[in-house]
PDB file of C-alpha atoms in Angstrom:
ATOM      1  CA  GLY A  13      46.091   5.815   0.173  1.00  0.00           C
ATOM      2  CA  ALA A  14      44.244   5.462  -3.103  1.00  0.00           C
ATOM      3  CA  GLY A  15      40.523   4.976  -3.000  1.00  0.00           C
ATOM      4  CA  VAL A  16      38.276   3.031  -5.343  1.00  0.00           C
ATOM      5  CA  SER A  17      38.745   4.171  -8.925  1.00  0.00           C
ATOM      6  CA  GLN A  18      36.417   3.650 -11.869  1.00  0.00           C
ATOM      7  CA  THR A  19      36.988   4.108 -15.566  1.00  0.00           C
ATOM      8  CA  PRO A  20      35.740   5.674 -17.694  1.00  0.00           C
ATOM      9  CA  SER A  21      34.094   8.461 -15.722  1.00  0.00           C
ATOM     10  CA  ASN A  22      31.625   8.979 -18.550  1.00  0.00           C
ATOM     11  CA  LYS A  23      30.558   6.684 -21.362  1.00  0.00           C
ATOM     12  CA  VAL A  24      28.142   7.500 -24.175  1.00  0.00           C
ATOM     13  CA  THR A  25      27.118   4.629 -26.398  1.00  0.00           C
ATOM     14  CA  GLU A  26      24.482   3.845 -28.957  1.00  0.00           C
ATOM     15  CA  LYS A  27      21.584   1.534 -28.287  1.00  0.00           C
ATOM     16  CA  GLY A  28      22.544  -2.052 -29.041  1.00  0.00           C
ATOM     17  CA  LYS A  29      26.273  -1.613 -28.434  1.00  0.00           C
ATOM     18  CA  TYR A  30      28.448  -3.465 -25.916  1.00  0.00           C
ATOM     19  CA  VAL A  31      30.153  -1.632 -23.037  1.00  0.00           C
ATOM     20  CA  GLU A  32      32.661  -2.484 -20.346  1.00  0.00           C
ATOM     21  CA  LEU A  33      33.016  -0.563 -17.104  1.00  0.00           C
ATOM     22  CA  ARG A  34      36.112  -1.025 -14.956  1.00  0.00           C
ATOM     23  CA  CYS A  35      36.589  -0.878 -11.196  1.00  0.00           C
ATOM     24  CA  ASP A  36      39.875  -0.814  -9.282  1.00  0.00           C
ATOM     25  CA  PRO A  37      39.160  -1.505  -5.609  1.00  0.00           C
ATOM     26  CA  ILE A  38      41.242  -0.428  -2.648  1.00  0.00           C
ATOM     27  CA  SER A  39      44.325  -2.626  -2.445  1.00  0.00           C
ATOM     28  CA  GLY A  40      43.810  -5.585  -0.151  1.00  0.00           C
ATOM     29  CA  HIS A  41      40.027  -5.385  -0.140  1.00  0.00           C
ATOM     30  CA  THR A  42      38.619  -8.837  -0.764  1.00  0.00           C
ATOM     31  CA  ALA A  43      34.994  -7.824  -1.262  1.00  0.00           C
ATOM     32  CA  LEU A  44      33.770  -5.844  -4.275  1.00  0.00           C
ATOM     33  CA  TYR A  45      30.275  -4.615  -5.096  1.00  0.00           C
ATOM     34  CA  TRP A  46      28.550  -3.096  -8.087  1.00  0.00           C
ATOM     35  CA  TYR A  47      25.540  -0.803  -7.708  1.00  0.00           C
ATOM     36  CA  ARG A  48      23.510   1.198 -10.206  1.00  0.00           C
ATOM     37  CA  GLN A  49      22.007   4.617  -9.441  1.00  0.00           C
ATOM     38  CA  SER A  50      19.265   6.003 -11.627  1.00  0.00           C
ATOM     39  CA  LEU A  51      18.301   9.666 -11.557  1.00  0.00           C
ATOM     40  CA  GLY A  52      16.570  10.640  -8.315  1.00  0.00           C
ATOM     41  CA  GLN A  53      17.047   7.201  -6.766  1.00  0.00           C
ATOM     42  CA  GLY A  54      19.451   5.621  -4.332  1.00  0.00           C
ATOM     43  CA  PRO A  55      22.058   3.087  -5.424  1.00  0.00           C
ATOM     44  CA  GLU A  56      20.628  -0.318  -6.308  1.00  0.00           C
ATOM     45  CA  PHE A  57      22.645  -3.489  -5.702  1.00  0.00           C
ATOM     46  CA  LEU A  58      23.767  -5.491  -8.726  1.00  0.00           C
ATOM     47  CA  ILE A  59      26.438  -8.016  -7.717  1.00  0.00           C
ATOM     48  CA  TYR A  60      28.902  -8.846  -4.932  1.00  0.00           C
ATOM     49  CA  PHE A  61      32.272 -10.580  -5.276  1.00  0.00           C
ATOM     50  CA  GLN A  62      34.204 -12.234  -2.496  1.00  0.00           C
ATOM     51  CA  GLY A  63      37.624 -12.811  -3.976  1.00  0.00           C
ATOM     52  CA  THR A  64      37.263 -14.020  -7.555  1.00  0.00           C
ATOM     53  CA  GLY A  65      33.809 -15.502  -7.232  1.00  0.00           C
ATOM     54  CA  ALA A  66      30.421 -13.846  -7.488  1.00  0.00           C
ATOM     55  CA  ALA A  67      28.890 -14.551  -4.079  1.00  0.00           C
ATOM     56  CA  ASP A  68      25.596 -12.814  -4.863  1.00  0.00           C
ATOM     57  CA  ASP A  69      24.440 -11.769  -8.333  1.00  0.00           C
ATOM     58  CA  SER A  70      20.771 -11.457  -7.451  1.00  0.00           C
ATOM     59  CA  GLY A  71      20.651  -7.787  -8.442  1.00  0.00           C
ATOM     60  CA  LEU A  72      21.678  -8.217 -12.072  1.00  0.00           C
ATOM     61  CA  PRO A  73      18.548  -7.171 -14.003  1.00  0.00           C
ATOM     62  CA  ASN A  74      18.873  -9.679 -16.864  1.00  0.00           C
ATOM     63  CA  ASP A  75      21.359 -11.789 -18.800  1.00  0.00           C
ATOM     64  CA  ARG A  76      22.667  -8.795 -20.733  1.00  0.00           C
ATOM     65  CA  PHE A  77      24.609  -7.870 -17.603  1.00  0.00           C
ATOM     66  CA  PHE A  78      27.696  -9.783 -16.565  1.00  0.00           C
ATOM     67  CA  ALA A  79      30.633  -9.043 -14.269  1.00  0.00           C
ATOM     68  CA  VAL A  80      34.008 -10.651 -13.690  1.00  0.00           C
ATOM     69  CA  ARG A  81      36.849 -10.363 -11.220  1.00  0.00           C
ATOM     70  CA  PRO A  82      39.363 -12.887 -12.541  1.00  0.00           C
ATOM     71  CA  GLU A  83      42.268 -12.168 -10.185  1.00  0.00           C
ATOM     72  CA  GLY A  84      40.333 -11.031  -7.153  1.00  0.00           C
ATOM     73  CA  SER A  85      41.213  -7.380  -7.641  1.00  0.00           C
ATOM     74  CA  VAL A  86      40.018  -5.397 -10.684  1.00  0.00           C
ATOM     75  CA  SER A  87      36.459  -6.036 -11.788  1.00  0.00           C
ATOM     76  CA  THR A  88      34.723  -5.392 -15.095  1.00  0.00           C
ATOM     77  CA  LEU A  89      30.982  -4.943 -15.527  1.00  0.00           C
ATOM     78  CA  LYS A  90      29.902  -5.890 -19.032  1.00  0.00           C
ATOM     79  CA  ILE A  91      26.627  -4.881 -20.633  1.00  0.00           C
ATOM     80  CA  GLN A  92      25.575  -6.391 -23.949  1.00  0.00           C
ATOM     81  CA  ARG A  93      23.018  -4.950 -26.390  1.00  0.00           C
ATOM     82  CA  THR A  94      22.638  -1.792 -24.332  1.00  0.00           C
ATOM     83  CA  GLU A  95      19.195  -0.227 -23.998  1.00  0.00           C
ATOM     84  CA  ARG A  96      18.236   3.362 -23.169  1.00  0.00           C
ATOM     85  CA  GLY A  97      16.961   2.148 -19.802  1.00  0.00           C
ATOM     86  CA  ASP A  98      20.516   1.114 -18.896  1.00  0.00           C
ATOM     87  CA  SER A  99      21.461   4.794 -18.647  1.00  0.00           C
ATOM     88  CA  ALA A 100      22.547   5.405 -15.049  1.00  0.00           C
ATOM     89  CA  VAL A 101      25.576   5.947 -12.838  1.00  0.00           C
ATOM     90  CA  TYR A 102      27.295   2.644 -12.145  1.00  0.00           C
ATOM     91  CA  LEU A 103      29.002   2.629  -8.755  1.00  0.00           C
ATOM     92  CA  CYS A 104      31.641   0.237  -7.528  1.00  0.00           C
ATOM     93  CA  ALA A 105      32.482  -0.272  -3.860  1.00  0.00           C
ATOM     94  CA  SER A 106      34.974  -2.395  -1.985  1.00  0.00           C
ATOM     95  CA  SER A 107      35.397  -3.494   1.609  1.00  0.00           C
ATOM     96  CA  LEU A 108      38.202  -5.139   3.528  1.00  0.00           C
ATOM     97  CA  THR A 109      36.109  -8.234   4.045  1.00  0.00           C
ATOM     98  CA  GLY A 110      32.564  -9.212   3.264  1.00  0.00           C
ATOM     99  CA  GLY A 111      29.892  -9.365   5.893  1.00  0.00           C
ATOM    100  CA  THR A 112      27.351  -7.273   7.720  1.00  0.00           C
ATOM    101  CA  GLY A 113      28.597  -4.105   9.291  1.00  0.00           C
ATOM    102  CA  VAL A 114      31.728  -3.809   7.204  1.00  0.00           C
ATOM    103  CA  GLU A 115      32.077  -0.366   5.680  1.00  0.00           C
ATOM    104  CA  GLN A 116      31.867  -0.214   1.907  1.00  0.00           C
ATOM    105  CA  TYR A 117      34.039   2.402   0.185  1.00  0.00           C
ATOM    106  CA  PHE A 118      32.571   3.750  -3.031  1.00  0.00           C
ATOM    107  CA  GLY A 119      34.235   4.967  -6.193  1.00  0.00           C
ATOM    108  CA  PRO A 120      33.070   8.096  -8.060  1.00  0.00           C
ATOM    109  CA  GLY A 121      31.031   6.057 -10.528  1.00  0.00           C
ATOM    110  CA  THR A 122      30.776   5.746 -14.297  1.00  0.00           C
ATOM    111  CA  ARG A 123      27.961   7.711 -15.893  1.00  0.00           C
ATOM    112  CA  LEU A 124      26.594   5.604 -18.750  1.00  0.00           C
ATOM    113  CA  THR A 125      24.369   7.249 -21.343  1.00  0.00           C
ATOM    114  CA  VAL A 126      22.738   5.094 -23.998  1.00  0.00           C
ATOM    115  CA  THR A 127      21.423   7.110 -26.950  1.00  0.00           C
TER     116      THR A 127
ATOM    117  CA  ASP B  12       8.779  -2.572  -3.481  1.00  0.00           C
ATOM    118  CA  GLN B  13      10.800   0.150  -1.750  1.00  0.00           C
ATOM    119  CA  GLN B  14      12.129  -1.487   1.430  1.00  0.00           C
ATOM    120  CA  VAL B  15      13.955   1.648   2.587  1.00  0.00           C
ATOM    121  CA  LYS B  16      12.202   4.977   2.221  1.00  0.00           C
ATOM    122  CA  GLN B  17      13.310   8.530   2.706  1.00  0.00           C
ATOM    123  CA  ASN B  18      10.130  10.517   2.307  1.00  0.00           C
ATOM    124  CA  SER B  19      11.678  13.965   2.305  1.00  0.00           C
ATOM    125  CA  PRO B  20      13.497  14.636  -0.977  1.00  0.00           C
ATOM    126  CA  SER B  21      14.958  17.858   0.403  1.00  0.00           C
ATOM    127  CA  LEU B  22      15.581  19.689   3.659  1.00  0.00           C
ATOM    128  CA  SER B  23      16.822  23.227   4.321  1.00  0.00           C
ATOM    129  CA  VAL B  24      18.353  24.159   7.686  1.00  0.00           C
ATOM    130  CA  GLN B  25      19.971  27.256   9.105  1.00  0.00           C
ATOM    131  CA  GLU B  26      23.674  27.012   9.912  1.00  0.00           C
ATOM    132  CA  GLY B  27      24.218  26.162  13.569  1.00  0.00           C
ATOM    133  CA  ARG B  28      20.789  24.535  13.971  1.00  0.00           C
ATOM    134  CA  ILE B  29      19.996  20.828  14.152  1.00  0.00           C
ATOM    135  CA  SER B  30      19.380  18.842  10.963  1.00  0.00           C
ATOM    136  CA  ILE B  31      17.164  15.776  11.299  1.00  0.00           C
ATOM    137  CA  LEU B  32      16.971  13.330   8.412  1.00  0.00           C
ATOM    138  CA  ASN B  33      14.473  10.496   8.562  1.00  0.00           C
ATOM    139  CA  CYS B  34      14.299   7.013   7.119  1.00  0.00           C
ATOM    140  CA  ASP B  35      11.674   4.259   7.306  1.00  0.00           C
ATOM    141  CA  TYR B  36      12.054   0.601   6.434  1.00  0.00           C
ATOM    142  CA  THR B  37       9.714  -2.319   5.955  1.00  0.00           C
ATOM    143  CA  ASN B  38      11.941  -5.396   6.183  1.00  0.00           C
ATOM    144  CA  SER B  39      12.121  -6.597   9.802  1.00  0.00           C
ATOM    145  CA  MET B  40      15.127  -8.764   8.868  1.00  0.00           C
ATOM    146  CA  PHE B  41      17.370  -5.717   8.480  1.00  0.00           C
ATOM    147  CA  ASP B  42      20.014  -5.889  11.203  1.00  0.00           C
ATOM    148  CA  TYR B  43      22.416  -3.113  10.255  1.00  0.00           C
ATOM    149  CA  PHE B  44      21.759   0.449   9.181  1.00  0.00           C
ATOM    150  CA  LEU B  45      24.072   3.043   7.693  1.00  0.00           C
ATOM    151  CA  TRP B  46      24.048   6.647   6.563  1.00  0.00           C
ATOM    152  CA  TYR B  47      26.049   7.760   3.550  1.00  0.00           C
ATOM    153  CA  LYS B  48      26.725  11.294   2.366  1.00  0.00           C
ATOM    154  CA  LYS B  49      27.170  12.149  -1.305  1.00  0.00           C
ATOM    155  CA  TYR B  50      28.592  15.227  -2.971  1.00  0.00           C
ATOM    156  CA  PRO B  51      28.025  15.829  -6.719  1.00  0.00           C
ATOM    157  CA  ALA B  52      30.275  13.772  -9.024  1.00  0.00           C
ATOM    158  CA  GLU B  53      31.595  11.738  -6.097  1.00  0.00           C
ATOM    159  CA  GLY B  54      30.680   8.342  -4.722  1.00  0.00           C
ATOM    160  CA  PRO B  55      28.782   7.999  -1.448  1.00  0.00           C
ATOM    161  CA  THR B  56      30.929   8.363   1.667  1.00  0.00           C
ATOM    162  CA  PHE B  57      30.194   6.398   4.836  1.00  0.00           C
ATOM    163  CA  LEU B  58      29.067   8.599   7.696  1.00  0.00           C
ATOM    164  CA  ILE B  59      27.761   6.547  10.605  1.00  0.00           C
ATOM    165  CA  SER B  60      26.114   3.192  11.271  1.00  0.00           C
ATOM    166  CA  ILE B  61      24.086   1.361  13.884  1.00  0.00           C
ATOM    167  CA  SER B  62      23.425  -2.263  14.674  1.00  0.00           C
ATOM    168  CA  SER B  63      19.869  -3.399  15.304  1.00  0.00           C
ATOM    169  CA  ILE B  64      20.792  -4.323  18.873  1.00  0.00           C
ATOM    170  CA  LYS B  65      21.363  -0.660  19.698  1.00  0.00           C
ATOM    171  CA  ASP B  66      19.052   2.338  19.661  1.00  0.00           C
ATOM    172  CA  LYS B  67      21.618   5.110  19.444  1.00  0.00           C
ATOM    173  CA  ASN B  68      25.092   5.676  18.087  1.00  0.00           C
ATOM    174  CA  GLU B  69      26.986   8.936  18.292  1.00  0.00           C
ATOM    175  CA  ASP B  70      30.064  10.188  16.453  1.00  0.00           C
ATOM    176  CA  GLY B  71      30.949  13.818  16.974  1.00  0.00           C
ATOM    177  CA  ARG B  72      28.228  16.017  15.513  1.00  0.00           C
ATOM    178  CA  PHE B  73      26.384  13.003  14.102  1.00  0.00           C
ATOM    179  CA  THR B  74      23.939  10.789  15.992  1.00  0.00           C
ATOM    180  CA  VAL B  75      21.815   8.010  14.577  1.00  0.00           C
ATOM    181  CA  PHE B  76      18.695   6.838  16.406  1.00  0.00           C
ATOM    182  CA  LEU B  77      16.958   3.543  15.704  1.00  0.00           C
ATOM    183  CA  ASN B  78      13.367   2.761  16.672  1.00  0.00           C
ATOM    184  CA  LYS B  79      12.853  -0.880  15.770  1.00  0.00           C
ATOM    185  CA  SER B  80       9.215  -1.036  16.793  1.00  0.00           C
ATOM    186  CA  ALA B  81       8.428   1.822  14.424  1.00  0.00           C
ATOM    187  CA  LYS B  82      10.940   0.625  11.802  1.00  0.00           C
ATOM    188  CA  HIS B  83      12.336   4.116  11.751  1.00  0.00           C
ATOM    189  CA  LEU B  84      15.761   5.654  11.993  1.00  0.00           C
ATOM    190  CA  SER B  85      16.967   9.201  11.994  1.00  0.00           C
ATOM    191  CA  LEU B  86      20.228  11.066  11.611  1.00  0.00           C
ATOM    192  CA  HIS B  87      20.809  14.151  13.720  1.00  0.00           C
ATOM    193  CA  ILE B  88      23.504  16.645  12.802  1.00  0.00           C
ATOM    194  CA  VAL B  89      24.223  19.332  15.361  1.00  0.00           C
ATOM    195  CA  PRO B  90      25.376  21.973  14.874  1.00  0.00           C
ATOM    196  CA  SER B  91      24.837  21.987  11.110  1.00  0.00           C
ATOM    197  CA  GLN B  92      27.648  23.451   9.011  1.00  0.00           C
ATOM    198  CA  PRO B  93      27.719  24.622   5.363  1.00  0.00           C
ATOM    199  CA  GLY B  94      29.965  21.677   4.457  1.00  0.00           C
ATOM    200  CA  ASP B  95      27.154  19.337   5.501  1.00  0.00           C
ATOM    201  CA  SER B  96      25.197  20.344   2.396  1.00  0.00           C
ATOM    202  CA  ALA B  97      24.961  17.119   0.378  1.00  0.00           C
ATOM    203  CA  VAL B  98      22.617  14.262  -0.449  1.00  0.00           C
ATOM    204  CA  TYR B  99      22.205  11.815   2.439  1.00  0.00           C
ATOM    205  CA  PHE B 100      21.311   8.180   1.859  1.00  0.00           C
ATOM    206  CA  CYS B 101      19.988   5.775   4.426  1.00  0.00           C
ATOM    207  CA  ALA B 102      20.937   2.128   3.792  1.00  0.00           C
ATOM    208  CA  ALA B 103      20.222  -1.213   5.428  1.00  0.00           C
ATOM    209  CA  SER B 104      21.408  -4.800   5.229  1.00  0.00           C
ATOM    210  CA  ALA B 105      19.859  -8.095   6.339  1.00  0.00           C
ATOM    211  CA  GLY B 106      22.700 -10.354   7.438  1.00  0.00           C
ATOM    212  CA  ALA B 107      24.192 -10.057   3.987  1.00  0.00           C
ATOM    213  CA  GLN B 108      26.692  -7.926   2.211  1.00  0.00           C
ATOM    214  CA  LYS B 109      24.423  -6.023  -0.125  1.00  0.00           C
ATOM    215  CA  LEU B 110      23.042  -2.685   0.975  1.00  0.00           C
ATOM    216  CA  VAL B 111      19.491  -1.529   0.266  1.00  0.00           C
ATOM    217  CA  PHE B 112      19.391   2.246  -0.122  1.00  0.00           C
ATOM    218  CA  GLY B 113      16.682   4.852   0.250  1.00  0.00           C
ATOM    219  CA  GLN B 114      16.082   7.503  -2.402  1.00  0.00           C
ATOM    220  CA  GLY B 115      18.133  10.145  -0.624  1.00  0.00           C
ATOM    221  CA  THR B 116      17.460  13.530   0.988  1.00  0.00           C
ATOM    222  CA  ARG B 117      19.177  16.657  -0.277  1.00  0.00           C
ATOM    223  CA  LEU B 118      20.274  18.718   2.729  1.00  0.00           C
ATOM    224  CA  THR B 119      21.024  22.413   2.259  1.00  0.00           C
ATOM    225  CA  ILE B 120      22.605  24.381   5.090  1.00  0.00           C
ATOM    226  CA  ASN B 121      21.936  28.077   4.785  1.00  0.00           C
ATOM    227  CA  PRO B 122      24.448  30.593   6.197  1.00  0.00           C
TER     228      PRO B 122
END
């Protein structure tokens, strides 16, 4: 079946602009996660959704970052007033349920470049 | 504060030999550990995991060992194959859904 998909695959934007990154999880997966991977580093947790609600947003770096999942399926990560330091690969993952020990399936990521 | 560390950025192994990737952690609350494999331009793919109540888990060519007293885990791949060449990430969770990842180790299997 289809895996996690993310669009766009690449996004180049100017400093100060607003961007939206989209994630389509595996059908039926109730849990959805956003991570950010900077060059030479491992993925870093941003936010976790269980259904429509953000169960843990402790990884969002500041209030310029916001994410929604209004119908409990597709999620959008929104970044306002982008800065060059926001440049990274943004990864989305989903799992059948939330909880420890449940495998997270990752999408290919969106590479964001802020010029 | 890097709670999960992979101190070797790269590793080169001869095909057919054993590959050993290492990972150290500092948070004693971690209760679940995972290894992910990543090819270029793809997302990480789950490989194998281990609960903190175990010290070994095996799946085919892949074995993960956990030493809780040393806060150390390792991934053994034997025999190594060219298709194993990828970046390997160690990850951990502490009774929660979010994963804390190490920096990754690039494994190259030489023919």
